[in-house]
PDB file of C-alpha atoms in Angstrom:
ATOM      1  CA  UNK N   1      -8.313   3.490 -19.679  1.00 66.00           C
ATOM      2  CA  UNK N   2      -6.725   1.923 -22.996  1.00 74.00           C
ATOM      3  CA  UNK N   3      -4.535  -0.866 -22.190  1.00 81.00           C
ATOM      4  CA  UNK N   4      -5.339  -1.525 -18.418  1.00 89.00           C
ATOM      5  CA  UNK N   5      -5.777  -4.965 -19.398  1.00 90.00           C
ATOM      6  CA  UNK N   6      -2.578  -5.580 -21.189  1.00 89.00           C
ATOM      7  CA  UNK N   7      -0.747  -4.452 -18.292  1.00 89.00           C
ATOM      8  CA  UNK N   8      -2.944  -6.124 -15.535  1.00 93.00           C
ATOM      9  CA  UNK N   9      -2.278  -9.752 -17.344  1.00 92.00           C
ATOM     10  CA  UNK N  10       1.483  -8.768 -17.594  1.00 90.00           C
ATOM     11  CA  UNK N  11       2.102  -7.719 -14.290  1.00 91.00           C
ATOM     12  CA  UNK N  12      -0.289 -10.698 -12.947  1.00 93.00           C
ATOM     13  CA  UNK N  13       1.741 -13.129 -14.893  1.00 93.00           C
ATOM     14  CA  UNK N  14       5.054 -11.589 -13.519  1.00 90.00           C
ATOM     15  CA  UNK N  15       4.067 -11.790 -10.266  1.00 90.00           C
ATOM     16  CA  UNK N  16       3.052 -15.296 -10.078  1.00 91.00           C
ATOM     17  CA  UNK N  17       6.297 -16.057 -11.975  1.00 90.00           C
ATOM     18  CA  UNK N  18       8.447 -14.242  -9.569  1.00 88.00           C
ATOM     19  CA  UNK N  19      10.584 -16.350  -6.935  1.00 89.00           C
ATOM     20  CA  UNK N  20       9.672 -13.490  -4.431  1.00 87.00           C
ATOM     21  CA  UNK N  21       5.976 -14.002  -4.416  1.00 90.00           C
ATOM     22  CA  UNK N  22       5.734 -17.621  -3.551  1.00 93.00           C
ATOM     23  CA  UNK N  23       9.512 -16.596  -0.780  1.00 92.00           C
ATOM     24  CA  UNK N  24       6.323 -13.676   0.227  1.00 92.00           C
ATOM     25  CA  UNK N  25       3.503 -16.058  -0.140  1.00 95.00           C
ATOM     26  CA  UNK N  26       5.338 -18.644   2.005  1.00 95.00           C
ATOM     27  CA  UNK N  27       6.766 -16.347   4.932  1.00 94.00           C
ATOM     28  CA  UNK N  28       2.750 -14.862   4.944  1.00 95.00           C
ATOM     29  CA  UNK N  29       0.904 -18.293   4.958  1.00 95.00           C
ATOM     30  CA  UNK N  30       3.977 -19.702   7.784  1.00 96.00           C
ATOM     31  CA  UNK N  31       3.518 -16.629  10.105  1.00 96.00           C
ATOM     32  CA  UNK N  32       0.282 -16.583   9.840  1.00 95.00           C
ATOM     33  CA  UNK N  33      -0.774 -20.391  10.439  1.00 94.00           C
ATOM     34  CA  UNK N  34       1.318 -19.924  13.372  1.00 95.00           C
ATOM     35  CA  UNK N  35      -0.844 -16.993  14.862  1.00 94.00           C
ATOM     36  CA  UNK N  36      -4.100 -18.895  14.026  1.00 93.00           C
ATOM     37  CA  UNK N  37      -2.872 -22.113  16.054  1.00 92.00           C
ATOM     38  CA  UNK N  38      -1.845 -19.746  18.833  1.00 91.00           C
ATOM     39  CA  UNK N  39      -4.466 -17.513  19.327  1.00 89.00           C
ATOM     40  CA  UNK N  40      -7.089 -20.359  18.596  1.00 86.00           C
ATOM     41  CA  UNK N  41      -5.016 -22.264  21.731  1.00 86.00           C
ATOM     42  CA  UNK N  42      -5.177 -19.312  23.980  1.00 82.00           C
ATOM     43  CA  UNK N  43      -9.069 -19.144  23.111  1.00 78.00           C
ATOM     44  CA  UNK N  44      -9.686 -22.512  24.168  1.00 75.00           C
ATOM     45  CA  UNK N  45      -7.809 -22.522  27.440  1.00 75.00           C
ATOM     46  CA  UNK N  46      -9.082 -18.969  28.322  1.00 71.00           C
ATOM     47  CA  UNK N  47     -13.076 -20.583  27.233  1.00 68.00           C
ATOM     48  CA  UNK N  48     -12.306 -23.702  29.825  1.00 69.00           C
ATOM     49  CA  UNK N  49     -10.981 -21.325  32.890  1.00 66.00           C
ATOM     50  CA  UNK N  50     -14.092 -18.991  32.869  1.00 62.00           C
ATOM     51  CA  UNK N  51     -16.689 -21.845  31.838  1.00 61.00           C
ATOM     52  CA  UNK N  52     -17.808 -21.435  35.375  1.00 64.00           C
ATOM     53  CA  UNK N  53     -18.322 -17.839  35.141  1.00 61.00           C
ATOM     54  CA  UNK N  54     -20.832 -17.308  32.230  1.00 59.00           C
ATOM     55  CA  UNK N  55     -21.083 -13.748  32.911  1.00 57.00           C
ATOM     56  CA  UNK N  56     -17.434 -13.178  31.660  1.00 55.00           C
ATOM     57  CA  UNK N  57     -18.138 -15.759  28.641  1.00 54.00           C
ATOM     58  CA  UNK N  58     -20.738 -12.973  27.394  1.00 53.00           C
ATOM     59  CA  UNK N  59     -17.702  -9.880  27.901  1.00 50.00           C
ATOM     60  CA  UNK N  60     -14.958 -12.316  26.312  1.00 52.00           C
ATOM     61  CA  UNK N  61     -16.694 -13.403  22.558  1.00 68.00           C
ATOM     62  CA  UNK N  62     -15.094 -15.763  19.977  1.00 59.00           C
ATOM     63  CA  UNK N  63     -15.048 -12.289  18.542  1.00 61.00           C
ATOM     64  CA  UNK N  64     -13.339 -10.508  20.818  1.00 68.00           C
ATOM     65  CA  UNK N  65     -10.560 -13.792  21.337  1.00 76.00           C
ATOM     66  CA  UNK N  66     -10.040 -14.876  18.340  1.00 84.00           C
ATOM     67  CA  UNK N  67     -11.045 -12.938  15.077  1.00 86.00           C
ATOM     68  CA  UNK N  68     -10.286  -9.523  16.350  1.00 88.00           C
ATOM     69  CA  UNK N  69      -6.527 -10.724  16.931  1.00 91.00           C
ATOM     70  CA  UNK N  70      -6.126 -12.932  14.294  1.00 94.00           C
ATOM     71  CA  UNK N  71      -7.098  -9.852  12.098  1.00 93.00           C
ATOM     72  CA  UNK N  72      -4.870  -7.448  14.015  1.00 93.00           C
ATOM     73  CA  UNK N  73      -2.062 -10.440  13.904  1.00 94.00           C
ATOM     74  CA  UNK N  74      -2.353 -10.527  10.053  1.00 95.00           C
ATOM     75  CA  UNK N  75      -2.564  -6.498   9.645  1.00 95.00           C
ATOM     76  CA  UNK N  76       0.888  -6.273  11.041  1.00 95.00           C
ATOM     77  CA  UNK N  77       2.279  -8.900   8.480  1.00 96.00           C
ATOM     78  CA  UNK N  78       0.774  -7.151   5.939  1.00 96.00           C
ATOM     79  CA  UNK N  79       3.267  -4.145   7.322  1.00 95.00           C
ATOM     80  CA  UNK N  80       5.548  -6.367   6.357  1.00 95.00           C
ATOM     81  CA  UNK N  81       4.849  -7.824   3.658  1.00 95.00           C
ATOM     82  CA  UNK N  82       3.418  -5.083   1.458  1.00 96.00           C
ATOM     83  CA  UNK N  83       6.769  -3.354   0.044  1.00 96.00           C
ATOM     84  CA  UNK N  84       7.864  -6.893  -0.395  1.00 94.00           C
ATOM     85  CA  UNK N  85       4.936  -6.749  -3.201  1.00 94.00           C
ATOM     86  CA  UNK N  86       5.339  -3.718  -4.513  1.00 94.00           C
ATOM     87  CA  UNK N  87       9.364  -2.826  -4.733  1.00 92.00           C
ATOM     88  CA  UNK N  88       9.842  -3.963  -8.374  1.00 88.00           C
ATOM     89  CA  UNK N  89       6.812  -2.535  -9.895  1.00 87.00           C
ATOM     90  CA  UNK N  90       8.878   0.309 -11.131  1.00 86.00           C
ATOM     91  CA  UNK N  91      11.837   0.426  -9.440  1.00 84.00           C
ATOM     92  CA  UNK N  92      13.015  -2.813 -11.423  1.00 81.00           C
ATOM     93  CA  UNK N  93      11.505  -1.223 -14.662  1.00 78.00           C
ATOM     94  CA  UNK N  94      13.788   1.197 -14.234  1.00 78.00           C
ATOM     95  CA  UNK N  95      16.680  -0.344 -13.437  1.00 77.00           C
ATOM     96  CA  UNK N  96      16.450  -2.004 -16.415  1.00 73.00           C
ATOM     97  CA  UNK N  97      15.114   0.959 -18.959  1.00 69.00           C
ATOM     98  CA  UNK N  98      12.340  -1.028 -20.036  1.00 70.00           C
ATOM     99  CA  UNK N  99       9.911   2.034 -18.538  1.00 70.00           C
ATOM    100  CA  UNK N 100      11.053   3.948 -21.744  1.00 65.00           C
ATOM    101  CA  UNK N 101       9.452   0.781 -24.400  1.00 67.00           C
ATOM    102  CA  UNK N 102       6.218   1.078 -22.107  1.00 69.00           C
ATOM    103  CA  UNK N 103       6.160   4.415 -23.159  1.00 66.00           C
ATOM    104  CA  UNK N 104       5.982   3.427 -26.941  1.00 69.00           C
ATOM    105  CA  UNK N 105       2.968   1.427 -25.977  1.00 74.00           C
ATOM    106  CA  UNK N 106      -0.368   2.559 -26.721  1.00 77.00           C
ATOM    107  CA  UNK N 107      -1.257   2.690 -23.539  1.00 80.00           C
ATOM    108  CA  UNK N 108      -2.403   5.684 -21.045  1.00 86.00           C
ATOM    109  CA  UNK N 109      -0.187   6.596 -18.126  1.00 84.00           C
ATOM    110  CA  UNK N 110      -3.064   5.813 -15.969  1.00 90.00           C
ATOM    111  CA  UNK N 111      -4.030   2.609 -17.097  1.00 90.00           C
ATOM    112  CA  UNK N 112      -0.537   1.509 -16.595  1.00 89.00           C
ATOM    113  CA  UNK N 113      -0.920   2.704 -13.392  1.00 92.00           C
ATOM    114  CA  UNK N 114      -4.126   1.063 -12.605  1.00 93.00           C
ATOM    115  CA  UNK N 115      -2.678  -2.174 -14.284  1.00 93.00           C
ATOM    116  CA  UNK N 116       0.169  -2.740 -12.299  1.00 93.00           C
ATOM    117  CA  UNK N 117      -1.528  -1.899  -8.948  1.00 96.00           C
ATOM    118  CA  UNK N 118      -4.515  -3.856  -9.890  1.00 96.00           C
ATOM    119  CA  UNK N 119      -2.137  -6.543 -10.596  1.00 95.00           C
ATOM    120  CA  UNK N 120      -0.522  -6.437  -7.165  1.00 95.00           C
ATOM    121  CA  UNK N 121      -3.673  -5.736  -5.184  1.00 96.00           C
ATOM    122  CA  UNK N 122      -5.086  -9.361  -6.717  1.00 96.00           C
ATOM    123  CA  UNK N 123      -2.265 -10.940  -5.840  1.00 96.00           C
ATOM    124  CA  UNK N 124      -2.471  -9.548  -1.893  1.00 96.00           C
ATOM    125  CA  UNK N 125      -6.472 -10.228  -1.771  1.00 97.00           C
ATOM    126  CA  UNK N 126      -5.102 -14.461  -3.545  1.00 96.00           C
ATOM    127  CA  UNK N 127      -3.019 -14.091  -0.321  1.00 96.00           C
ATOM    128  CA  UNK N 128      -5.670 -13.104   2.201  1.00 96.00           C
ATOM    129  CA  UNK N 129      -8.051 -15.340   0.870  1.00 96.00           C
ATOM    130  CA  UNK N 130      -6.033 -18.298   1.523  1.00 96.00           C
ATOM    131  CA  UNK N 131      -6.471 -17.821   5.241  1.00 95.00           C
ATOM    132  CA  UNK N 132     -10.144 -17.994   5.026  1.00 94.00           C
ATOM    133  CA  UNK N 133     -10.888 -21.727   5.449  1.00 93.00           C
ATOM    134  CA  UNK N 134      -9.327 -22.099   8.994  1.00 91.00           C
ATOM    135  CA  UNK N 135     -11.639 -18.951   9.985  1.00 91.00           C
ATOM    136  CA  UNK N 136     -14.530 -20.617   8.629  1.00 91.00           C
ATOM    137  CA  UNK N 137     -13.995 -23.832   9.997  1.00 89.00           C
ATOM    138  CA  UNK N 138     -13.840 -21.754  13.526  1.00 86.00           C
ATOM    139  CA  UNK N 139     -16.997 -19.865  12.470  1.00 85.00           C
ATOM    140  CA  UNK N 140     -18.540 -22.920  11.757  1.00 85.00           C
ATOM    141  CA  UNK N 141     -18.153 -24.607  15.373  1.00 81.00           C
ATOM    142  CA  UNK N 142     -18.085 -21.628  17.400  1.00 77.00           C
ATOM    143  CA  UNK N 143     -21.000 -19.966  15.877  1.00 75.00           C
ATOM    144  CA  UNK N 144     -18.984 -16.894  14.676  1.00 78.00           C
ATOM    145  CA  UNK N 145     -21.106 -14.063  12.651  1.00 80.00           C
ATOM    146  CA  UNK N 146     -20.850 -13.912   9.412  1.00 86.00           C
ATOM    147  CA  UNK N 147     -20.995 -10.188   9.120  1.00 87.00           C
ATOM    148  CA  UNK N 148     -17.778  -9.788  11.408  1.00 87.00           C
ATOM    149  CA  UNK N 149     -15.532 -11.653   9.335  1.00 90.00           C
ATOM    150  CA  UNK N 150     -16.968 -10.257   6.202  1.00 92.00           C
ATOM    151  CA  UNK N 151     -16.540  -6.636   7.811  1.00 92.00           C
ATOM    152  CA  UNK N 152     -12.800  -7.845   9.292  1.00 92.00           C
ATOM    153  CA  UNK N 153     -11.128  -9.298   6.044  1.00 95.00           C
ATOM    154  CA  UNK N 154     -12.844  -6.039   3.794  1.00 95.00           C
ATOM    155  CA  UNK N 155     -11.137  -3.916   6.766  1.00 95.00           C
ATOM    156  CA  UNK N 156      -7.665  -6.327   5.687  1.00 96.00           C
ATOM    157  CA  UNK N 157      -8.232  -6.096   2.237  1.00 97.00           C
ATOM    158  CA  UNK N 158      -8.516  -2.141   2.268  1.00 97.00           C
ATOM    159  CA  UNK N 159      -5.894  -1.545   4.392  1.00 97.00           C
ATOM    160  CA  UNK N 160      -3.376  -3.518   1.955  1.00 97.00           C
ATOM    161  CA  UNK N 161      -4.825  -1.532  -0.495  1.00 97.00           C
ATOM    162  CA  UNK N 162      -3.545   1.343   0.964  1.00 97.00           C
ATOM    163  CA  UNK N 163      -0.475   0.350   2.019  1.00 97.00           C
ATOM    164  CA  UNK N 164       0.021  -0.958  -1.846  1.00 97.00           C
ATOM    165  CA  UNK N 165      -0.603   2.359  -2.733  1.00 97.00           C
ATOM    166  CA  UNK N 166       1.894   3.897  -1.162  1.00 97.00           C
ATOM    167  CA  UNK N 167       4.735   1.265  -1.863  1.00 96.00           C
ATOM    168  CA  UNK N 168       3.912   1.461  -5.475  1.00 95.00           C
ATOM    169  CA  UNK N 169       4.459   4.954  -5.575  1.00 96.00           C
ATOM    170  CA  UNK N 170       7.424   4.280  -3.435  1.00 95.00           C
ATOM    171  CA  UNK N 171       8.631   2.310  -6.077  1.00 93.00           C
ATOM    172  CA  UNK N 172       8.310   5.312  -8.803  1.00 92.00           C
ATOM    173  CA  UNK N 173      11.329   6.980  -6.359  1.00 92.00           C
ATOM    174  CA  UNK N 174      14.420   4.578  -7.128  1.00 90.00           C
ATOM    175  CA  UNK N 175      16.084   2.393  -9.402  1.00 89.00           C
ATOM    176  CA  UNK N 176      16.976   0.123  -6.137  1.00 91.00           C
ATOM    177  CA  UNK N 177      14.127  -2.452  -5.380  1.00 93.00           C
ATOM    178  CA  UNK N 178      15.733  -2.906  -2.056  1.00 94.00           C
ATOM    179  CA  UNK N 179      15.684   1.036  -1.430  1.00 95.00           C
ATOM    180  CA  UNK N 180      11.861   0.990  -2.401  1.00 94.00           C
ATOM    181  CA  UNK N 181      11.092  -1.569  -0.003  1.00 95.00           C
ATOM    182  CA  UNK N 182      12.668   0.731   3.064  1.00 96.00           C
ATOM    183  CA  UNK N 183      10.989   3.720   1.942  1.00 96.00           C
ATOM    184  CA  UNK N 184       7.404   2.074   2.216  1.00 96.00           C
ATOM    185  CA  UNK N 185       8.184  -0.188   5.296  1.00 96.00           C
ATOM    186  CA  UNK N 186       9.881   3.039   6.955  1.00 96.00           C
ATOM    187  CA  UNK N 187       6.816   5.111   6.023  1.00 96.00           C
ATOM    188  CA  UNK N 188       4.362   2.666   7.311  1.00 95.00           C
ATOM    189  CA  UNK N 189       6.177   2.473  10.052  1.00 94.00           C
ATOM    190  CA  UNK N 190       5.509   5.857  10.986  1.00 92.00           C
ATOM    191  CA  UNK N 191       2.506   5.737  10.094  1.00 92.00           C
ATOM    192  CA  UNK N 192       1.265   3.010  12.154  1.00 91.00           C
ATOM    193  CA  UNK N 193       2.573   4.258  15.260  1.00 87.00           C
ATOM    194  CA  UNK N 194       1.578   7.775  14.787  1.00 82.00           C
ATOM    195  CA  UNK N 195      -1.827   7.239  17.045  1.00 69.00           C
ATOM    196  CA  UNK N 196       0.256   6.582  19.732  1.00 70.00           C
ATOM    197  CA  UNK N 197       1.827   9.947  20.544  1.00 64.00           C
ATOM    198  CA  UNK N 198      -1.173  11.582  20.842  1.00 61.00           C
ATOM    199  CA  UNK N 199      -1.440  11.328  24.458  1.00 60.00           C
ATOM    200  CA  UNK N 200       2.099  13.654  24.113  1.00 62.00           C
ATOM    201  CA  UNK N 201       1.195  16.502  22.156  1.00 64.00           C
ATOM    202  CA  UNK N 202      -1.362  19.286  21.465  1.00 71.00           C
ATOM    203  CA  UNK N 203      -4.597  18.161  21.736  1.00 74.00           C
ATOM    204  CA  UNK N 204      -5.785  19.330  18.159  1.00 77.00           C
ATOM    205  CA  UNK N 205      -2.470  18.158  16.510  1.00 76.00           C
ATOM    206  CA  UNK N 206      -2.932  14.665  18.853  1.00 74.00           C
ATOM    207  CA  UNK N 207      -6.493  14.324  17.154  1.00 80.00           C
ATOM    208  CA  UNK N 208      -5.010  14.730  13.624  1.00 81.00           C
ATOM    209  CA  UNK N 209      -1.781  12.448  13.774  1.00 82.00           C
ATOM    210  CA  UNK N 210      -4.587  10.000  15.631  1.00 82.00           C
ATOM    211  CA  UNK N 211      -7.278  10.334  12.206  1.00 84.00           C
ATOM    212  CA  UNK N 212      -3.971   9.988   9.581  1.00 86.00           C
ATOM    213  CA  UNK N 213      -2.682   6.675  11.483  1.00 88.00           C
ATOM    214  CA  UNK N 214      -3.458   3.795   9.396  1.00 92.00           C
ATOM    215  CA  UNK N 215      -4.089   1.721  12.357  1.00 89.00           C
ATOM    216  CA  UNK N 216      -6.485   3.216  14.206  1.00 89.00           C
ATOM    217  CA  UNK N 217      -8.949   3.118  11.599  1.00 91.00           C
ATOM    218  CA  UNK N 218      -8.724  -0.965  11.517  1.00 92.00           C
ATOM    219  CA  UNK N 219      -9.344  -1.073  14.617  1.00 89.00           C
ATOM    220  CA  UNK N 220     -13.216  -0.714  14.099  1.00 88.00           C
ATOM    221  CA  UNK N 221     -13.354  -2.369  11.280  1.00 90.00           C
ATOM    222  CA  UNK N 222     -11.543  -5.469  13.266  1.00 88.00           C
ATOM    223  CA  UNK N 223     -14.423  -5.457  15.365  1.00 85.00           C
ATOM    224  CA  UNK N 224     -16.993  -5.855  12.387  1.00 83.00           C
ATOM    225  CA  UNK N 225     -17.924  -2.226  12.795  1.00 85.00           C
ATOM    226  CA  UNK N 226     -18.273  -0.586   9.822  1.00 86.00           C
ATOM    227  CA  UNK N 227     -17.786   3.618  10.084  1.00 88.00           C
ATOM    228  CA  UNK N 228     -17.832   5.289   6.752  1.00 91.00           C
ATOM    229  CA  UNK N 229     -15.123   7.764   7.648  1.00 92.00           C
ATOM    230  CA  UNK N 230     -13.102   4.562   7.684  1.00 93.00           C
ATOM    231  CA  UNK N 231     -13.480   3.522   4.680  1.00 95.00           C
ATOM    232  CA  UNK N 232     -13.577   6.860   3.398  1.00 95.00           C
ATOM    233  CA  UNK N 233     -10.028   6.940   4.772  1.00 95.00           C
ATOM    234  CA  UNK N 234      -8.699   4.493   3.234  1.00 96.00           C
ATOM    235  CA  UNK N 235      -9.779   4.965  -0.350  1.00 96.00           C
ATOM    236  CA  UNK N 236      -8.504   8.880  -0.772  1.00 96.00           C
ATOM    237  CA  UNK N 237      -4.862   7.066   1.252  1.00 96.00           C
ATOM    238  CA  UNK N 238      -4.791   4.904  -1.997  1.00 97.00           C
ATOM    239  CA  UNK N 239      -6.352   7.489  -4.287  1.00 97.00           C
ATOM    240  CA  UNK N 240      -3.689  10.009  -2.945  1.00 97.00           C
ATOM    241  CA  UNK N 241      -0.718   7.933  -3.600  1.00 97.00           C
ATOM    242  CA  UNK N 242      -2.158   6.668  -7.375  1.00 96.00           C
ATOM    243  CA  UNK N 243      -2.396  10.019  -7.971  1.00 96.00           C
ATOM    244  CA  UNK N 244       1.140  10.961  -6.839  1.00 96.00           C
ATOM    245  CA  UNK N 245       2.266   7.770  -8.906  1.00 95.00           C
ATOM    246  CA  UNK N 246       0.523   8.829 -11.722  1.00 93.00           C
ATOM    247  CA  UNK N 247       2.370  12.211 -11.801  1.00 92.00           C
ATOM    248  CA  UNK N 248       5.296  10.779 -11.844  1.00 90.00           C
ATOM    249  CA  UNK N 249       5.065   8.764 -14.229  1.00 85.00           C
ATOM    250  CA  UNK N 250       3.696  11.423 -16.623  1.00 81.00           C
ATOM    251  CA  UNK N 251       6.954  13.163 -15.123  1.00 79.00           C
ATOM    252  CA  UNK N 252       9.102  10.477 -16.625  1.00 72.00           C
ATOM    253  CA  UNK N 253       7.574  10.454 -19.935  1.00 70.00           C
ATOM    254  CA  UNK N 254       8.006  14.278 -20.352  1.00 70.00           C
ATOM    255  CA  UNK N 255      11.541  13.536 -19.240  1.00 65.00           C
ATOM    256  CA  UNK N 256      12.164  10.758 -21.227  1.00 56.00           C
TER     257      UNK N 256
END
């Protein structure tokens, strides 16, 4: 893809200049610190009421109390933080008519597409990654396996890859970054809860809204279970939405 590069270190360099990653970056590190010190608190008060009862220790893991929801915690900020990331890739492009000079570039629809996604996926893993240590330092005393929290934060990390996905194609739809950012959170939205009406409905369209929620598939992965359909899930999600971005984009330039 000629000139994914170019635009990856462009739209990096943006990002990390922007006032809205490090507002982003702040709101995701505060929220979250808060749900580690909470749910760590909980898990050490629940640990001292059933000490006498070792047979419920074995039911209720350091898994079970304190990764699992920290994970689940930090997948629901990453609801809200994700079309925080991604509503100026275009839309602000746009706005401003700069999308027409990348055009002039030599560089391939899709590599502009993989560039500024890449770009804004690195940024949300730089994000993640920050609230490894305090999960360490837990794994360290309480014995916690490796495997589940490598399993857990590749479960995080592909789930904000899909939600990227669809904000940045989100994005492609307005000239408003604001706009952009209700279209993904709305969508997500929807797509989060859609699981839960399944109970509701027919059972065969209950069984397909349940595979295309975006939440029920964490949910094993959250556990450190890894089920390929998962991950298959979540890579044609992203692929889906590239491609839709993609089209538009070529769109544009035939319009333009």
């Amino acid at each position: 893809m000629k000139g994914f590069w170019p635009v990856f270190k462009k739209e990096l360099y943006q990002m990390f200049m922007s006032p809205i990653f490090y507002v982003v970056a702040f709101i995701f590190l505060l929220v979250s610190g808060v749900f580690f010190n909470f749910i760590l608190t909980q898990v050490v008060q629940v640990s001292f009421q059933v000490a006498q009862h070792p047979e419920l220790l074995k039911e209720m893991s350091m898994t079970e109390l304190f990764l699992r929801s920290f994970l689940w915690n930090l997948s629901i900020v990453t609801l809200f933080i994700a079309p925080l990331l991604t509503m100026r890739l275009y839309a602000e492009e746009r706005k401003s008519g700069t999308i027409e000079l990348l055009f002039t570039y030599p560089v391939t629809d899709a590599a502009a597409v993989a560039g500024k996604f890449a770009a804004c996926l690195t940024t949300f893993a730089v994000l993640i990654a920050a609230t490894l240590p305090g999960v360490i330092a837990v794994a360290l005393v309480a014995g916690l396996a490796w495997k589940l929290i490598f399993c857990g934060y590749a479960g995080l990390f592909l789930l904000g890859c899909s939600f990227l996905s669809l904000g940045t194609f989100a994005s492609t739809l307005t000239r408003n970054q604001i706009i952009s950012a209700i279209i993904t959170f709305g969508v997500l939205l929807v797509l989060w809860f859609m699981g839960e009406a399944t109970t509701t409905l027919n059972p065969l369209v209950g069984s397909i809204l349940e595979y295309l929620s975006v939440s029920k598939h964490f949910e094993g992965l959250s556990k450190g279970l890894i089920d390929s359909r998962d991950i298959l899930f979540y890579f044609v999600f992203s692929v889906f939405f590239l491609f839709l971005t993609l089209r538009q984009m070529s769109s544009y330039r035939w319009r333009g």
